[in-house]
Amino acid sequence: DGGITQSPKYLFRKEGQNVTLSCEQNLNHDAMYWYRQDPGQGLRLIYYSQIVNDFQKGDIAEGYSVSREKKESFPLTVTSAQKNPTAFYLCASSRADRGNQPQHFGDGTRLSIL
Amino acid sequence: AQSVTQLGSHVSVSEGALVLLRCNYSSSVPPYLFWYVQYPNQGLQLLLKYTSAATLVKGINGFEAEFKKSETSFHLTKPSAHMSDAAEYFCAVTHAGGTSYGKLTFGQGTILTVHP
């Protein structure tokens, strides 16, 4: 079945450590997105990519970095500069048409501080 | 700029009762609107979408929503709640064209509780 796979499901970060969250899709979608979810705040866009080797900052990109070397993969690195990384992180993908295509979501990675 | 307001962070209904989850949007151009559902510790699942075709949109699990341009609303309804409908629901808006096409703006979410 086609879908989006996020790993790991749970992740713990130590002080000063960078951690990378994996996101892989086999839906042949051009666009991919990373969101952060905090209780009562909905989803906030971190980064998005509409094509391989290109990506744009979202609303809360500080302390995060991404790469898009392959169409299927869009890993997110939470750097030590992100002082409050504890959250639920969701990856999504969609066809990059005129914006009317729904986004498909993975099952998320929950990041906590040790 | 675009934004979404979901009225009521928590809604509680009895099983078999009408479900009404409210969503108002703001967009300077014609919007595309979506409703998603999220079960605990899972990703979001698309319930339905409005993309400028019929204003009454039917989705999965018996849900529907009506786009009302004059009221800038896209409320989600279901005639009869089921226990399995208990989840968090998100309304989202985007629009065609421009450099930000496809970028979704989400509401804060509404947690639906269904009582037996």
PDB file of C-alpha atoms in Angstrom:
ATOM      1  CA  ASP A   1       0.000   0.000   0.000  1.00  0.00           C
ATOM      2  CA  GLY A   2       1.180   3.513  -0.728  1.00  0.00           C
ATOM      3  CA  GLY A   3       1.773   5.815   2.153  1.00  0.00           C
ATOM      4  CA  ILE A   4       4.107   7.851   4.304  1.00  0.00           C
ATOM      5  CA  THR A   5       6.444   6.248   6.809  1.00  0.00           C
ATOM      6  CA  GLN A   6       7.877   8.248   9.677  1.00  0.00           C
ATOM      7  CA  SER A   7      10.537   6.875  11.972  1.00  0.00           C
ATOM      8  CA  PRO A   8      11.209   6.525  14.762  1.00  0.00           C
ATOM      9  CA  LYS A   9       7.828   6.709  16.474  1.00  0.00           C
ATOM     10  CA  TYR A  10       9.455   7.994  19.697  1.00  0.00           C
ATOM     11  CA  LEU A  11      12.729   9.886  19.989  1.00  0.00           C
ATOM     12  CA  PHE A  12      14.642  11.348  22.887  1.00  0.00           C
ATOM     13  CA  ARG A  13      17.139  14.175  22.624  1.00  0.00           C
ATOM     14  CA  LYS A  14      19.910  15.111  24.995  1.00  0.00           C
ATOM     15  CA  GLU A  15      21.056  18.669  25.569  1.00  0.00           C
ATOM     16  CA  GLY A  16      23.203  19.962  22.732  1.00  0.00           C
ATOM     17  CA  GLN A  17      22.362  17.071  20.458  1.00  0.00           C
ATOM     18  CA  ASN A  18      21.045  17.171  16.922  1.00  0.00           C
ATOM     19  CA  VAL A  19      18.491  14.526  16.006  1.00  0.00           C
ATOM     20  CA  THR A  20      17.079  13.557  12.624  1.00  0.00           C
ATOM     21  CA  LEU A  21      13.523  12.464  11.936  1.00  0.00           C
ATOM     22  CA  SER A  22      12.939  10.302   8.895  1.00  0.00           C
ATOM     23  CA  CYS A  23      10.085  10.684   6.406  1.00  0.00           C
ATOM     24  CA  GLU A  24       9.682   8.453   3.351  1.00  0.00           C
ATOM     25  CA  GLN A  25       6.779   8.343   0.892  1.00  0.00           C
ATOM     26  CA  ASN A  26       5.938   5.978  -1.947  1.00  0.00           C
ATOM     27  CA  LEU A  27       2.998   7.962  -3.299  1.00  0.00           C
ATOM     28  CA  ASN A  28       5.080   9.572  -6.064  1.00  0.00           C
ATOM     29  CA  HIS A  29       4.189  12.989  -4.658  1.00  0.00           C
ATOM     30  CA  ASP A  30       6.282  16.003  -5.583  1.00  0.00           C
ATOM     31  CA  ALA A  31       5.527  18.098  -2.502  1.00  0.00           C
ATOM     32  CA  MET A  32       6.462  17.229   1.071  1.00  0.00           C
ATOM     33  CA  TYR A  33       5.916  19.062   4.350  1.00  0.00           C
ATOM     34  CA  TRP A  34       6.982  19.025   7.993  1.00  0.00           C
ATOM     35  CA  TYR A  35       4.655  20.193  10.760  1.00  0.00           C
ATOM     36  CA  ARG A  36       5.029  20.594  14.473  1.00  0.00           C
ATOM     37  CA  GLN A  37       2.004  19.888  16.677  1.00  0.00           C
ATOM     38  CA  ASP A  38       1.666  21.186  20.219  1.00  0.00           C
ATOM     39  CA  PRO A  39      -1.473  20.723  22.344  1.00  0.00           C
ATOM     40  CA  GLY A  40      -4.089  23.373  21.582  1.00  0.00           C
ATOM     41  CA  GLN A  41      -2.034  24.998  18.825  1.00  0.00           C
ATOM     42  CA  GLY A  42      -2.986  23.031  15.758  1.00  0.00           C
ATOM     43  CA  LEU A  43      -0.265  22.248  13.249  1.00  0.00           C
ATOM     44  CA  ARG A  44       2.471  24.725  12.378  1.00  0.00           C
ATOM     45  CA  LEU A  45       4.517  24.451   9.209  1.00  0.00           C
ATOM     46  CA  ILE A  46       8.273  24.051   9.673  1.00  0.00           C
ATOM     47  CA  TYR A  47       9.554  23.465   6.142  1.00  0.00           C
ATOM     48  CA  TYR A  48       8.122  22.402   2.806  1.00  0.00           C
ATOM     49  CA  SER A  49       9.489  21.238  -0.516  1.00  0.00           C
ATOM     50  CA  GLN A  50       7.710  21.299  -3.846  1.00  0.00           C
ATOM     51  CA  ILE A  51      10.476  19.645  -5.847  1.00  0.00           C
ATOM     52  CA  VAL A  52      13.715  17.726  -5.328  1.00  0.00           C
ATOM     53  CA  ASN A  53      16.703  19.862  -4.264  1.00  0.00           C
ATOM     54  CA  ASP A  54      14.479  22.787  -3.329  1.00  0.00           C
ATOM     55  CA  PHE A  55      12.736  23.681  -0.075  1.00  0.00           C
ATOM     56  CA  GLN A  56      11.313  26.736   1.680  1.00  0.00           C
ATOM     57  CA  LYS A  57      10.981  27.825   5.280  1.00  0.00           C
ATOM     58  CA  GLY A  58       7.593  27.640   6.854  1.00  0.00           C
ATOM     59  CA  ASP A  59       6.308  29.641   9.795  1.00  0.00           C
ATOM     60  CA  ILE A  60       8.605  28.195  12.487  1.00  0.00           C
ATOM     61  CA  ALA A  61      11.827  27.114  10.730  1.00  0.00           C
ATOM     62  CA  GLU A  62      14.296  28.417  13.330  1.00  0.00           C
ATOM     63  CA  GLY A  63      16.260  25.578  14.921  1.00  0.00           C
ATOM     64  CA  TYR A  64      15.374  23.091  12.188  1.00  0.00           C
ATOM     65  CA  SER A  65      16.960  22.006   8.915  1.00  0.00           C
ATOM     66  CA  VAL A  66      15.886  19.759   6.046  1.00  0.00           C
ATOM     67  CA  SER A  67      17.183  18.230   2.830  1.00  0.00           C
ATOM     68  CA  ARG A  68      15.427  16.919  -0.264  1.00  0.00           C
ATOM     69  CA  GLU A  69      17.922  14.857  -2.236  1.00  0.00           C
ATOM     70  CA  LYS A  70      15.370  12.282  -3.354  1.00  0.00           C
ATOM     71  CA  LYS A  71      11.731  12.606  -4.286  1.00  0.00           C
ATOM     72  CA  GLU A  72      10.747   9.950  -1.747  1.00  0.00           C
ATOM     73  CA  SER A  73      12.613  11.340   1.250  1.00  0.00           C
ATOM     74  CA  PHE A  74      12.432  14.542   3.303  1.00  0.00           C
ATOM     75  CA  PRO A  75      14.361  14.191   6.590  1.00  0.00           C
ATOM     76  CA  LEU A  76      14.067  16.819   9.312  1.00  0.00           C
ATOM     77  CA  THR A  77      16.938  17.637  11.658  1.00  0.00           C
ATOM     78  CA  VAL A  78      16.115  19.215  14.992  1.00  0.00           C
ATOM     79  CA  THR A  79      19.251  21.091  15.950  1.00  0.00           C
ATOM     80  CA  SER A  80      20.542  22.096  19.364  1.00  0.00           C
ATOM     81  CA  ALA A  81      19.457  25.650  18.499  1.00  0.00           C
ATOM     82  CA  GLN A  82      15.820  24.569  18.916  1.00  0.00           C
ATOM     83  CA  LYS A  83      15.393  25.227  22.625  1.00  0.00           C
ATOM     84  CA  ASN A  84      11.924  23.759  22.986  1.00  0.00           C
ATOM     85  CA  PRO A  85      11.851  20.697  20.731  1.00  0.00           C
ATOM     86  CA  THR A  86       9.374  18.603  22.699  1.00  0.00           C
ATOM     87  CA  ALA A  87       6.433  18.103  20.338  1.00  0.00           C
ATOM     88  CA  PHE A  88       4.710  15.739  17.944  1.00  0.00           C
ATOM     89  CA  TYR A  89       6.181  16.027  14.443  1.00  0.00           C
ATOM     90  CA  LEU A  90       4.144  15.185  11.374  1.00  0.00           C
ATOM     91  CA  CYS A  91       5.325  14.708   7.816  1.00  0.00           C
ATOM     92  CA  ALA A  92       2.955  15.050   4.865  1.00  0.00           C
ATOM     93  CA  SER A  93       3.039  14.869   1.096  1.00  0.00           C
ATOM     94  CA  SER A  94       0.804  15.918  -1.784  1.00  0.00           C
ATOM     95  CA  ARG A  95       0.684  16.291  -5.519  1.00  0.00           C
ATOM     96  CA  ALA A  96       2.100  19.712  -6.363  1.00  0.00           C
ATOM     97  CA  ASP A  97      -0.738  20.953  -8.511  1.00  0.00           C
ATOM     98  CA  ARG A  98      -2.730  24.125  -7.925  1.00  0.00           C
ATOM     99  CA  GLY A  99      -3.069  23.686  -4.185  1.00  0.00           C
ATOM    100  CA  ASN A 100      -6.324  21.775  -4.299  1.00  0.00           C
ATOM    101  CA  GLN A 101      -4.706  18.421  -3.621  1.00  0.00           C
ATOM    102  CA  PRO A 102      -5.093  17.065  -0.102  1.00  0.00           C
ATOM    103  CA  GLN A 103      -2.047  16.324   1.985  1.00  0.00           C
ATOM    104  CA  HIS A 104      -1.423  12.771   3.164  1.00  0.00           C
ATOM    105  CA  PHE A 105       0.104  12.381   6.603  1.00  0.00           C
ATOM    106  CA  GLY A 106       2.417   9.943   8.307  1.00  0.00           C
ATOM    107  CA  ASP A 107       1.779   8.674  11.841  1.00  0.00           C
ATOM    108  CA  GLY A 108       4.197  11.104  13.439  1.00  0.00           C
ATOM    109  CA  THR A 109       7.295  11.107  15.624  1.00  0.00           C
ATOM    110  CA  ARG A 110       7.049  12.171  19.258  1.00  0.00           C
ATOM    111  CA  LEU A 111      10.226  13.953  20.370  1.00  0.00           C
ATOM    112  CA  SER A 112      11.055  14.446  24.027  1.00  0.00           C
ATOM    113  CA  ILE A 113      13.973  15.886  25.974  1.00  0.00           C
ATOM    114  CA  LEU A 114      16.032  13.638  28.244  1.00  0.00           C
TER     115      LEU A 114
ATOM    116  CA  ALA B   1      -2.882  36.025   4.162  1.00  0.00           C
ATOM    117  CA  GLN B   2      -5.160  33.214   5.254  1.00  0.00           C
ATOM    118  CA  SER B   3      -6.390  32.008   8.617  1.00  0.00           C
ATOM    119  CA  VAL B   4      -8.809  29.555  10.185  1.00  0.00           C
ATOM    120  CA  THR B   5     -10.804  29.816  13.395  1.00  0.00           C
ATOM    121  CA  GLN B   6     -12.434  26.787  14.928  1.00  0.00           C
ATOM    122  CA  LEU B   7     -15.060  27.797  17.445  1.00  0.00           C
ATOM    123  CA  GLY B   8     -14.911  25.580  20.491  1.00  0.00           C
ATOM    124  CA  SER B   9     -11.801  23.652  21.457  1.00  0.00           C
ATOM    125  CA  HIS B  10     -13.996  20.918  22.975  1.00  0.00           C
ATOM    126  CA  VAL B  11     -17.406  19.667  21.846  1.00  0.00           C
ATOM    127  CA  SER B  12     -19.332  16.969  23.679  1.00  0.00           C
ATOM    128  CA  VAL B  13     -22.349  15.118  22.271  1.00  0.00           C
ATOM    129  CA  SER B  14     -24.364  12.045  23.098  1.00  0.00           C
ATOM    130  CA  GLU B  15     -24.230   8.998  20.862  1.00  0.00           C
ATOM    131  CA  GLY B  16     -26.863   9.409  18.159  1.00  0.00           C
ATOM    132  CA  ALA B  17     -26.964  13.203  18.448  1.00  0.00           C
ATOM    133  CA  LEU B  18     -26.069  15.728  15.759  1.00  0.00           C
ATOM    134  CA  VAL B  19     -22.411  16.657  15.467  1.00  0.00           C
ATOM    135  CA  LEU B  20     -21.623  20.263  14.507  1.00  0.00           C
ATOM    136  CA  LEU B  21     -18.026  21.489  14.434  1.00  0.00           C
ATOM    137  CA  ARG B  22     -17.588  25.115  13.418  1.00  0.00           C
ATOM    138  CA  CYS B  23     -14.930  26.538  11.127  1.00  0.00           C
ATOM    139  CA  ASN B  24     -14.580  30.082   9.828  1.00  0.00           C
ATOM    140  CA  TYR B  25     -11.862  31.076   7.430  1.00  0.00           C
ATOM    141  CA  SER B  26     -10.214  34.211   6.142  1.00  0.00           C
ATOM    142  CA  SER B  27      -8.654  34.338   2.705  1.00  0.00           C
ATOM    143  CA  SER B  28      -7.978  37.140   0.260  1.00  0.00           C
ATOM    144  CA  VAL B  29      -8.514  34.778  -2.693  1.00  0.00           C
ATOM    145  CA  PRO B  30     -10.960  31.927  -3.304  1.00  0.00           C
ATOM    146  CA  PRO B  31     -10.067  29.219  -0.819  1.00  0.00           C
ATOM    147  CA  TYR B  32      -9.682  25.502  -0.838  1.00  0.00           C
ATOM    148  CA  LEU B  33     -10.918  24.050   2.453  1.00  0.00           C
ATOM    149  CA  PHE B  34     -10.289  20.734   4.166  1.00  0.00           C
ATOM    150  CA  TRP B  35     -11.410  18.857   7.249  1.00  0.00           C
ATOM    151  CA  TYR B  36      -9.062  16.317   8.807  1.00  0.00           C
ATOM    152  CA  VAL B  37      -9.525  13.930  11.740  1.00  0.00           C
ATOM    153  CA  GLN B  38      -6.789  12.808  14.125  1.00  0.00           C
ATOM    154  CA  TYR B  39      -6.970   9.853  16.494  1.00  0.00           C
ATOM    155  CA  PRO B  40      -4.556   9.755  19.468  1.00  0.00           C
ATOM    156  CA  ASN B  41      -0.895   9.351  18.530  1.00  0.00           C
ATOM    157  CA  GLN B  42      -1.700   9.121  14.841  1.00  0.00           C
ATOM    158  CA  GLY B  43      -1.407  11.335  11.801  1.00  0.00           C
ATOM    159  CA  LEU B  44      -4.228  13.255  10.173  1.00  0.00           C
ATOM    160  CA  GLN B  45      -6.757  11.599   7.896  1.00  0.00           C
ATOM    161  CA  LEU B  46      -8.691  13.536   5.268  1.00  0.00           C
ATOM    162  CA  LEU B  47     -12.438  13.661   5.907  1.00  0.00           C
ATOM    163  CA  LEU B  48     -13.473  15.892   3.023  1.00  0.00           C
ATOM    164  CA  LYS B  49     -12.416  18.834   0.885  1.00  0.00           C
ATOM    165  CA  TYR B  50     -13.955  21.822  -0.887  1.00  0.00           C
ATOM    166  CA  THR B  51     -12.191  22.865  -4.089  1.00  0.00           C
ATOM    167  CA  SER B  52     -14.713  25.214  -5.753  1.00  0.00           C
ATOM    168  CA  ALA B  53     -17.101  22.595  -7.087  1.00  0.00           C
ATOM    169  CA  ALA B  54     -20.303  21.764  -5.179  1.00  0.00           C
ATOM    170  CA  THR B  55     -20.745  23.809  -2.014  1.00  0.00           C
ATOM    171  CA  LEU B  56     -22.118  20.833  -0.064  1.00  0.00           C
ATOM    172  CA  VAL B  57     -19.336  18.319   0.268  1.00  0.00           C
ATOM    173  CA  LYS B  58     -19.775  14.758   1.464  1.00  0.00           C
ATOM    174  CA  GLY B  59     -16.912  12.928   3.078  1.00  0.00           C
ATOM    175  CA  ILE B  60     -16.075   9.679   4.747  1.00  0.00           C
ATOM    176  CA  ASN B  61     -17.770   8.198   7.822  1.00  0.00           C
ATOM    177  CA  GLY B  62     -21.029  10.084   7.175  1.00  0.00           C
ATOM    178  CA  PHE B  63     -19.578  13.585   7.583  1.00  0.00           C
ATOM    179  CA  GLU B  64     -20.416  16.511   5.351  1.00  0.00           C
ATOM    180  CA  ALA B  65     -19.631  20.219   5.226  1.00  0.00           C
ATOM    181  CA  GLU B  66     -21.157  23.205   3.479  1.00  0.00           C
ATOM    182  CA  PHE B  67     -19.114  26.047   2.043  1.00  0.00           C
ATOM    183  CA  LYS B  68     -20.858  29.383   2.676  1.00  0.00           C
ATOM    184  CA  LYS B  69     -18.965  32.220   1.076  1.00  0.00           C
ATOM    185  CA  SER B  70     -21.196  34.938   2.547  1.00  0.00           C
ATOM    186  CA  GLU B  71     -20.500  33.659   6.049  1.00  0.00           C
ATOM    187  CA  THR B  72     -16.877  32.598   5.342  1.00  0.00           C
ATOM    188  CA  SER B  73     -17.740  29.303   6.988  1.00  0.00           C
ATOM    189  CA  PHE B  74     -17.152  25.613   6.374  1.00  0.00           C
ATOM    190  CA  HIS B  75     -18.852  23.839   9.271  1.00  0.00           C
ATOM    191  CA  LEU B  76     -18.616  20.066   9.624  1.00  0.00           C
ATOM    192  CA  THR B  77     -21.722  18.052  10.452  1.00  0.00           C
ATOM    193  CA  LYS B  78     -22.825  14.481  10.988  1.00  0.00           C
ATOM    194  CA  PRO B  79     -26.489  13.619  11.658  1.00  0.00           C
ATOM    195  CA  SER B  80     -25.845  10.919  14.234  1.00  0.00           C
ATOM    196  CA  ALA B  81     -22.692  10.618  16.342  1.00  0.00           C
ATOM    197  CA  HIS B  82     -21.028   7.291  16.924  1.00  0.00           C
ATOM    198  CA  MET B  83     -18.592   6.431  19.692  1.00  0.00           C
ATOM    199  CA  SER B  84     -15.889   5.902  17.065  1.00  0.00           C
ATOM    200  CA  ASP B  85     -16.186   9.582  16.045  1.00  0.00           C
ATOM    201  CA  ALA B  86     -14.402  10.651  19.226  1.00  0.00           C
ATOM    202  CA  ALA B  87     -11.201  12.312  17.990  1.00  0.00           C
ATOM    203  CA  GLU B  88      -9.678  15.714  17.261  1.00  0.00           C
ATOM    204  CA  TYR B  89     -10.835  17.514  14.130  1.00  0.00           C
ATOM    205  CA  PHE B  90      -8.920  20.135  12.184  1.00  0.00           C
ATOM    206  CA  CYS B  91     -10.143  22.602   9.584  1.00  0.00           C
ATOM    207  CA  ALA B  92      -7.541  23.878   7.118  1.00  0.00           C
ATOM    208  CA  VAL B  93      -7.397  26.416   4.298  1.00  0.00           C
ATOM    209  CA  THR B  94      -5.182  26.970   1.294  1.00  0.00           C
ATOM    210  CA  HIS B  95      -5.561  28.537  -2.121  1.00  0.00           C
ATOM    211  CA  ALA B  96      -4.402  28.197  -5.692  1.00  0.00           C
ATOM    212  CA  GLY B  97      -1.677  30.239  -7.261  1.00  0.00           C
ATOM    213  CA  GLY B  98       1.117  32.388  -5.916  1.00  0.00           C
ATOM    214  CA  THR B  99       4.294  31.237  -4.279  1.00  0.00           C
ATOM    215  CA  SER B 100       2.506  29.719  -1.307  1.00  0.00           C
ATOM    216  CA  TYR B 101       0.103  27.455  -3.153  1.00  0.00           C
ATOM    217  CA  GLY B 102      -0.518  24.189  -1.381  1.00  0.00           C
ATOM    218  CA  LYS B 103       0.526  25.567   1.999  1.00  0.00           C
ATOM    219  CA  LEU B 104      -2.148  24.636   4.486  1.00  0.00           C
ATOM    220  CA  THR B 105      -3.086  26.853   7.412  1.00  0.00           C
ATOM    221  CA  PHE B 106      -4.728  24.846  10.192  1.00  0.00           C
ATOM    222  CA  GLY B 107      -7.189  25.791  12.869  1.00  0.00           C
ATOM    223  CA  GLN B 108      -6.457  25.049  16.527  1.00  0.00           C
ATOM    224  CA  GLY B 109      -8.472  21.840  16.472  1.00  0.00           C
ATOM    225  CA  THR B 110     -11.687  20.708  18.140  1.00  0.00           C
ATOM    226  CA  ILE B 111     -11.744  17.665  20.384  1.00  0.00           C
ATOM    227  CA  LEU B 112     -15.007  15.759  19.970  1.00  0.00           C
ATOM    228  CA  THR B 113     -16.182  13.626  22.872  1.00  0.00           C
ATOM    229  CA  VAL B 114     -19.081  11.219  22.388  1.00  0.00           C
ATOM    230  CA  HIS B 115     -21.003  10.028  25.455  1.00  0.00           C
ATOM    231  CA  PRO B 116     -22.945   6.754  25.500  1.00  0.00           C
TER     232      PRO B 116
END
